[in-house]
mmCIF file of C-alpha atoms in Angstrom:
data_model
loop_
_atom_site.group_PDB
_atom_site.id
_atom_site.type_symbol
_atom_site.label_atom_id
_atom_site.label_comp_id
_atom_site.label_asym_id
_atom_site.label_seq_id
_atom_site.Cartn_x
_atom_site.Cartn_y
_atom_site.Cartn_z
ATOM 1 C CA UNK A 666 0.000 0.000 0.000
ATOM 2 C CA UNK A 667 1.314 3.090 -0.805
ATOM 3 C CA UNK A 668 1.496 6.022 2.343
ATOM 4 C CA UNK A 669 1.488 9.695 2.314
ATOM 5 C CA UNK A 670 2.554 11.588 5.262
ATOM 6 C CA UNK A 671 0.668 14.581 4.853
ATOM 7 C CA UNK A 672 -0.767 17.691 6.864
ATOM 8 C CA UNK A 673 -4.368 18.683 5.526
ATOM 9 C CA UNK A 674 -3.537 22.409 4.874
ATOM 10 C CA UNK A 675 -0.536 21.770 3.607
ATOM 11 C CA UNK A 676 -0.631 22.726 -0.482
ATOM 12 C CA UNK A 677 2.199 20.701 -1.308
ATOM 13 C CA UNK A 678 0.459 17.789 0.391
ATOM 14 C CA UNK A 679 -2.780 18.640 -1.287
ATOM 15 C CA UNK A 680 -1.077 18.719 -4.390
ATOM 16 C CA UNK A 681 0.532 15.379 -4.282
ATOM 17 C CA UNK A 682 -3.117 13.747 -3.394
ATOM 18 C CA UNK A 683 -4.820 15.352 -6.292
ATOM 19 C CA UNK A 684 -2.271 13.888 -8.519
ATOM 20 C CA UNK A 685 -2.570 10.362 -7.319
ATOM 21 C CA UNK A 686 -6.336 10.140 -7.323
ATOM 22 C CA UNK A 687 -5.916 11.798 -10.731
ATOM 23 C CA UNK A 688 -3.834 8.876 -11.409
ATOM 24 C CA UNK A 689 -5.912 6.215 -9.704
ATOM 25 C CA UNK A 690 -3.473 5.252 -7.086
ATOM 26 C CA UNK A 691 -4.644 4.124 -3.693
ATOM 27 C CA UNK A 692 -3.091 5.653 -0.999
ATOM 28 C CA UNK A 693 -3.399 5.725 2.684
ATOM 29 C CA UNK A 694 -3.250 8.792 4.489
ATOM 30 C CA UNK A 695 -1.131 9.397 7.380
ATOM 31 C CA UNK A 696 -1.291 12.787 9.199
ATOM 32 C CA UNK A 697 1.710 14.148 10.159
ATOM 33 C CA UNK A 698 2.169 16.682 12.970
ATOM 34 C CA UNK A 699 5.523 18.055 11.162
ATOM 35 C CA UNK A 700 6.147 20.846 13.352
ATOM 36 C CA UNK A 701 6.863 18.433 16.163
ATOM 37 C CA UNK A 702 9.721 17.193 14.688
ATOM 38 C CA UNK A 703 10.025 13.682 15.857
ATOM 39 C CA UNK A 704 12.874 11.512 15.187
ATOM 40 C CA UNK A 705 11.099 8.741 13.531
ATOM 41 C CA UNK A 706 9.426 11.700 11.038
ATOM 42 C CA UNK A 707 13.051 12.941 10.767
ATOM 43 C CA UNK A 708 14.612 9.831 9.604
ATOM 44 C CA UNK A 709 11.766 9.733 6.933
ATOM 45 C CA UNK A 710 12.785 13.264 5.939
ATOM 46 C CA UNK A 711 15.430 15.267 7.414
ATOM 47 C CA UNK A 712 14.040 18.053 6.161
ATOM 48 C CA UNK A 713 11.158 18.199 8.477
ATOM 49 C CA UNK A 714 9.066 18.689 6.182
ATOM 50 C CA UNK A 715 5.367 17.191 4.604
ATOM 51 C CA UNK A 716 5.121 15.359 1.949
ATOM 52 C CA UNK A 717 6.850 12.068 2.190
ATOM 53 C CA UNK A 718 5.368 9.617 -0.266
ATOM 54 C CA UNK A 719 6.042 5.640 0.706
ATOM 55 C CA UNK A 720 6.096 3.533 -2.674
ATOM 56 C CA UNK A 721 7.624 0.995 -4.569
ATOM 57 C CA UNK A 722 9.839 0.418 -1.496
ATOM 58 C CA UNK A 723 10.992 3.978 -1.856
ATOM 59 C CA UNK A 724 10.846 6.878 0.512
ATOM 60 C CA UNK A 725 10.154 10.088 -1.241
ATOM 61 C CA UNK A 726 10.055 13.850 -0.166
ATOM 62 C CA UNK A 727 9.562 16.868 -1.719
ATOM 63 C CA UNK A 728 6.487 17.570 -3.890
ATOM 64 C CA UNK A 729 7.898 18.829 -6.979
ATOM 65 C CA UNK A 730 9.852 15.307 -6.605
ATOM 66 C CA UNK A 731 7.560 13.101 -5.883
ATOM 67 C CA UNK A 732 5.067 14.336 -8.561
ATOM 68 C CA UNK A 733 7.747 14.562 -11.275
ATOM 69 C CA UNK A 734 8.430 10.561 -10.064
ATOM 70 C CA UNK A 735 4.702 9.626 -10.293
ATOM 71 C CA UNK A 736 4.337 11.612 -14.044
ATOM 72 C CA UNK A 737 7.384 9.163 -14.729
ATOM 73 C CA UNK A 738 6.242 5.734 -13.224
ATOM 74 C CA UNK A 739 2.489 6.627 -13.824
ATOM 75 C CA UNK A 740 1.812 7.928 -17.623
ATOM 76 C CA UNK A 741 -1.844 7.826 -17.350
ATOM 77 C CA UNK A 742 -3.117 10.423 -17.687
ATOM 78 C CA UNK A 743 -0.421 12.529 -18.400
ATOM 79 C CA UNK A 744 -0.358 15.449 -16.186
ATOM 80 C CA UNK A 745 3.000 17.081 -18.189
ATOM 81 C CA UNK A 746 1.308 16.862 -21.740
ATOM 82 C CA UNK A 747 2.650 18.607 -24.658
ATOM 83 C CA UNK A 748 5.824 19.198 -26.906
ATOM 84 C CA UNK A 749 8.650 20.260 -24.526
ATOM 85 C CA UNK A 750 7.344 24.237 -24.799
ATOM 86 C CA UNK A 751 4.159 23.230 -22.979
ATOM 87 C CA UNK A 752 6.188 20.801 -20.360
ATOM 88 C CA UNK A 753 8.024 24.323 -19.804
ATOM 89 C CA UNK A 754 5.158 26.415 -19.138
ATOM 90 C CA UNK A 755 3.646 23.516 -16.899
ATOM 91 C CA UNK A 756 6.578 23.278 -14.568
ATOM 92 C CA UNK A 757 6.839 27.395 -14.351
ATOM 93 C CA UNK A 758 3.259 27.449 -13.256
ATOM 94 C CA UNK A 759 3.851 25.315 -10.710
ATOM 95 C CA UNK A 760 6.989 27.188 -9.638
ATOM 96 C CA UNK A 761 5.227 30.243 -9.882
ATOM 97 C CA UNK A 762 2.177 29.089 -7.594
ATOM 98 C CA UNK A 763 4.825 26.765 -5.392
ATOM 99 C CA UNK A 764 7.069 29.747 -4.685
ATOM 100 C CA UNK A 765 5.811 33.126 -5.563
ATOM 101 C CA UNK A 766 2.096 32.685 -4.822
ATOM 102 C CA UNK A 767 3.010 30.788 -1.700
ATOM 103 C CA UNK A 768 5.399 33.088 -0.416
ATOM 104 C CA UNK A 769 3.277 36.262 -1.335
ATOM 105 C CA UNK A 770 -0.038 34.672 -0.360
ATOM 106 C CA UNK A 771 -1.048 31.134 1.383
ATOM 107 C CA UNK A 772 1.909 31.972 4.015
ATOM 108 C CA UNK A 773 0.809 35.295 4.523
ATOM 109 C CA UNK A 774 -2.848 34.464 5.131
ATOM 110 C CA UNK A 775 -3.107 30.411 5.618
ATOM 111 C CA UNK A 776 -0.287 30.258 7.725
ATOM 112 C CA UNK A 777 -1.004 33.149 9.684
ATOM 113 C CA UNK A 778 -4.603 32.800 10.186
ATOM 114 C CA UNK A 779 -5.149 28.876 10.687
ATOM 115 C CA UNK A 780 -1.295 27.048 11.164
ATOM 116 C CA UNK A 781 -0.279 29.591 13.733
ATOM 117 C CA UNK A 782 -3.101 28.318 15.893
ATOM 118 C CA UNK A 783 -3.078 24.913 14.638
ATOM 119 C CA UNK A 784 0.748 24.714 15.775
ATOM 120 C CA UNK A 785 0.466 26.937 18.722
ATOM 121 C CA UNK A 786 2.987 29.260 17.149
ATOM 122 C CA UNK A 787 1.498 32.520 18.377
ATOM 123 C CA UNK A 788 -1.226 35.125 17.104
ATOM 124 C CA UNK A 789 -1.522 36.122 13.686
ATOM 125 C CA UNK A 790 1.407 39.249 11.819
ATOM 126 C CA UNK A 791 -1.479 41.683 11.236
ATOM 127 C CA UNK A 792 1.202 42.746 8.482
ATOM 128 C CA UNK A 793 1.388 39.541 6.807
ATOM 129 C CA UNK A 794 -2.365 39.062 6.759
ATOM 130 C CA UNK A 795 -2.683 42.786 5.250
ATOM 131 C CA UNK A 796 -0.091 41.794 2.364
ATOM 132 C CA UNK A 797 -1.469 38.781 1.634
ATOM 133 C CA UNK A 798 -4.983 39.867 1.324
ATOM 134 C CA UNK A 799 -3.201 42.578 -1.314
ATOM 135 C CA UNK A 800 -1.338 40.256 -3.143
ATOM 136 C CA UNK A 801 -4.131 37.796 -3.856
ATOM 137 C CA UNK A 802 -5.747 40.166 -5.889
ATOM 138 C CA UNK A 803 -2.993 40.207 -7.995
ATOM 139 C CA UNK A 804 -2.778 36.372 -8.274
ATOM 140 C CA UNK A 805 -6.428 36.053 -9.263
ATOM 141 C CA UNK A 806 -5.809 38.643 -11.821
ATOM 142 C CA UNK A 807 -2.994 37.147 -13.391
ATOM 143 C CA UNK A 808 -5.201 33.699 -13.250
ATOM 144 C CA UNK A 809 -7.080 35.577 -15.096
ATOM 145 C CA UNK A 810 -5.639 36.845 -17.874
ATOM 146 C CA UNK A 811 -3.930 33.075 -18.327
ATOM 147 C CA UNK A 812 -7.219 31.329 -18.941
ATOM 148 C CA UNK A 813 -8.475 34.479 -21.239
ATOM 149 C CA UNK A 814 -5.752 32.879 -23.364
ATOM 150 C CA UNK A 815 -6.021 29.471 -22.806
ATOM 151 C CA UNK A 816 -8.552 26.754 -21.630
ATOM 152 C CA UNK A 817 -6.388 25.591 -18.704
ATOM 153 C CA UNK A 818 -3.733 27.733 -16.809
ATOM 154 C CA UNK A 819 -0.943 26.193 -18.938
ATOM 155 C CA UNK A 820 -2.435 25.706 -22.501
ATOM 156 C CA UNK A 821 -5.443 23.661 -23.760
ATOM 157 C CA UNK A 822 -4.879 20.506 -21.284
ATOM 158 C CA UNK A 823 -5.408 20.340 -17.681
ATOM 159 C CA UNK A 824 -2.245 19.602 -16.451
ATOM 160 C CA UNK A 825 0.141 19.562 -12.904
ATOM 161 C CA UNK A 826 -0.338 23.697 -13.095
ATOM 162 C CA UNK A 827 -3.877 23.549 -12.398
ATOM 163 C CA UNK A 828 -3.546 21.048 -9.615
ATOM 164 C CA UNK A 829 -0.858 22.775 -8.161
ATOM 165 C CA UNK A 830 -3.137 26.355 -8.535
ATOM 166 C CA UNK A 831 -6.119 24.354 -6.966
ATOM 167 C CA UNK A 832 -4.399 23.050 -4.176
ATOM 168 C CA UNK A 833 -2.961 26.676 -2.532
ATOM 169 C CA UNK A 834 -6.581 28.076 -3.075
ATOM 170 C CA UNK A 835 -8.619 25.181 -1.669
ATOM 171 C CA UNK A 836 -6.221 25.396 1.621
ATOM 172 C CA UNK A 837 -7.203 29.611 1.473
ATOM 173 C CA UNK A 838 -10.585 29.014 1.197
ATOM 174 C CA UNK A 839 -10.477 27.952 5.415
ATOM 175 C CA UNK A 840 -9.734 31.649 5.563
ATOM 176 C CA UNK A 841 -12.237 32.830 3.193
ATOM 177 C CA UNK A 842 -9.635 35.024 1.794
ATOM 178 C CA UNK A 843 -10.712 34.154 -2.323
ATOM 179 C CA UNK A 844 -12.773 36.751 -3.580
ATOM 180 C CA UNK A 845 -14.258 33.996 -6.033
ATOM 181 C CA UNK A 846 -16.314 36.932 -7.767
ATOM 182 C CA UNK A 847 -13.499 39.178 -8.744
ATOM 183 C CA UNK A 848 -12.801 36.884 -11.954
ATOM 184 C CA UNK A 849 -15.321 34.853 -13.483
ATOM 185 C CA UNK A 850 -12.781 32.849 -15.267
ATOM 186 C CA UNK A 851 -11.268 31.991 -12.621
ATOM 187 C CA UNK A 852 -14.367 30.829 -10.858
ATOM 188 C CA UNK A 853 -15.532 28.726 -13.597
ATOM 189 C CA UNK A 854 -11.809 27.017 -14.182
ATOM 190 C CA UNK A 855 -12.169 26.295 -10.592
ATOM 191 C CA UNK A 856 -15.053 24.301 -10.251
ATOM 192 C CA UNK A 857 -14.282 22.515 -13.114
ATOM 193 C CA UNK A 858 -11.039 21.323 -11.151
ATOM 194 C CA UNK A 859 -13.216 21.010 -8.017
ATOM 195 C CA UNK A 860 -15.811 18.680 -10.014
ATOM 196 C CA UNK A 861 -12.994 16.310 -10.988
ATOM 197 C CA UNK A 862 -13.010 12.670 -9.230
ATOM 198 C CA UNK A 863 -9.590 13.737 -7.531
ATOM 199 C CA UNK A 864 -10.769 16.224 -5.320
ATOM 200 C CA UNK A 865 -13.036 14.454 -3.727
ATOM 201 C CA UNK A 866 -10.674 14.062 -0.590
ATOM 202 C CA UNK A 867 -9.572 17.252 -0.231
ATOM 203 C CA UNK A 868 -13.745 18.706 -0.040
ATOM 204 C CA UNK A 869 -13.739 15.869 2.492
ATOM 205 C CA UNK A 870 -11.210 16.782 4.603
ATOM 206 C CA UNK A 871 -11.787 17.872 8.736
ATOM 207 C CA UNK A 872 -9.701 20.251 9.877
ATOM 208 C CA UNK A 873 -10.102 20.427 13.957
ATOM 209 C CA UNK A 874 -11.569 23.963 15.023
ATOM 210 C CA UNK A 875 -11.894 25.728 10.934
ATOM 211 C CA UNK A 876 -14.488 24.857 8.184
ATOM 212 C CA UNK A 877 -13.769 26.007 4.671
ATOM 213 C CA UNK A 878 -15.858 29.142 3.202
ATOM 214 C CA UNK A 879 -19.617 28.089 3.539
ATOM 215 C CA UNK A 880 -20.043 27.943 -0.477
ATOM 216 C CA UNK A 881 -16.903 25.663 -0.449
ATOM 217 C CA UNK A 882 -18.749 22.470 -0.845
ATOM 218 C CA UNK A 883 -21.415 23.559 -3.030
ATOM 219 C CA UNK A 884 -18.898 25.710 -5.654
ATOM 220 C CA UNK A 885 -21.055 24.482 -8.932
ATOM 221 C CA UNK A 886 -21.580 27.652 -10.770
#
């Protein structure tokens, strides 16, 4: 059986999960309380840090990793399709929404607002929470004006972008930070990726003490 250590709000986490279920993979979920740091999560990945994927007798971290390993040992479907111009603008995407949009945003408002407590890490950076909540805004717009150009964030196939896109704003909407009416193509390429098989775990995951935004389950527009 294969195991993922995993932390609900985590994005990287969330990402991983959509891409097995994408890939029809069974999987059993282990939650891991990373921020303890115990040895025996250590020795799975010094790093500290959520996802580790158990398979094939392998222990894997790191998301971009473990996905690019999957894409390799999984073909179907292809979540990297495309000539080698498209694979490029996939794994950019997923840069951009790994790095920049987590760094400007889901740390700035997820983190503050739900892990802090979660973790017992202390109250929320009022000045975090105020740039997030700008930079958002900016994200959604740039969403935007991707899928004005194409049918999915990365070209005409739903690919690794989109599920790595979906899994930072699913985790925000426990903060109700998504304006989901400031872009209507952004709200319609979302519930398409919310009406997909895959994410049927993640709109059935509990997180102790939050609820997602109250639309969250019923997002069919």
């Amino acid at each position: 059986m294969i195991q993922l250590y995993h932390f609900a709000l985590s994005p990287f986490c969330r990402k991983v999960r959509l891409v097995l279920a994408e890939k029809k993979l069974e999987v059993e979920l282990i939650e891991e309380r990373y921020w303890e740091a115990s040895s025996e999560f250590l020795r799975r990945n010094a790093a500290g840090k959520v996802p580790v994927l158990r398979i094939d007798g392998a222990t894997l971290s790191d998301s971009g990793a473990i996905c690019e390993y999957l894409e390799e040992t999984v073909p179907g479907p292809s979540l990297l399709p495309g000539d080698a111009a498209q694979r490029a603008e996939i794994r950019r995407l997923v840069a951009w929404f790994d790095d920049k949009f987590h760094h400007e945003v889901t740390s700035k408002l997820v983190y503050e607002r739900i892990n802090k407590k979660l973790t017992r890490a202390g109250y929320p950076d009022g000045a975090n929470v105020k740039n997030g909540v700008k930079a958002i805004r900016f994200h959604l717009d740039y969403m935007g004006w991707l899928l004005d150009r194409n049918r999915w964030l990365a070209g005409p196939d739903m690919s690794l972008a989109d599920f790595a896109a979906a899994a930072h704003l699913s985790c925000l909407d426990y903060s109700s930070d998504v304006d989901w009416n400031r872009n209507e193509g952004v709200r319609d390429w979302y519930a398409k990726v919310k009406s997909r098989p895959a994410f049927r775990s993640i709109l059935a995951d509990v997180v102790p003490g939050f609820r997602p935004a109250a639309h969250y389950a019923d997002l069919d527009f």
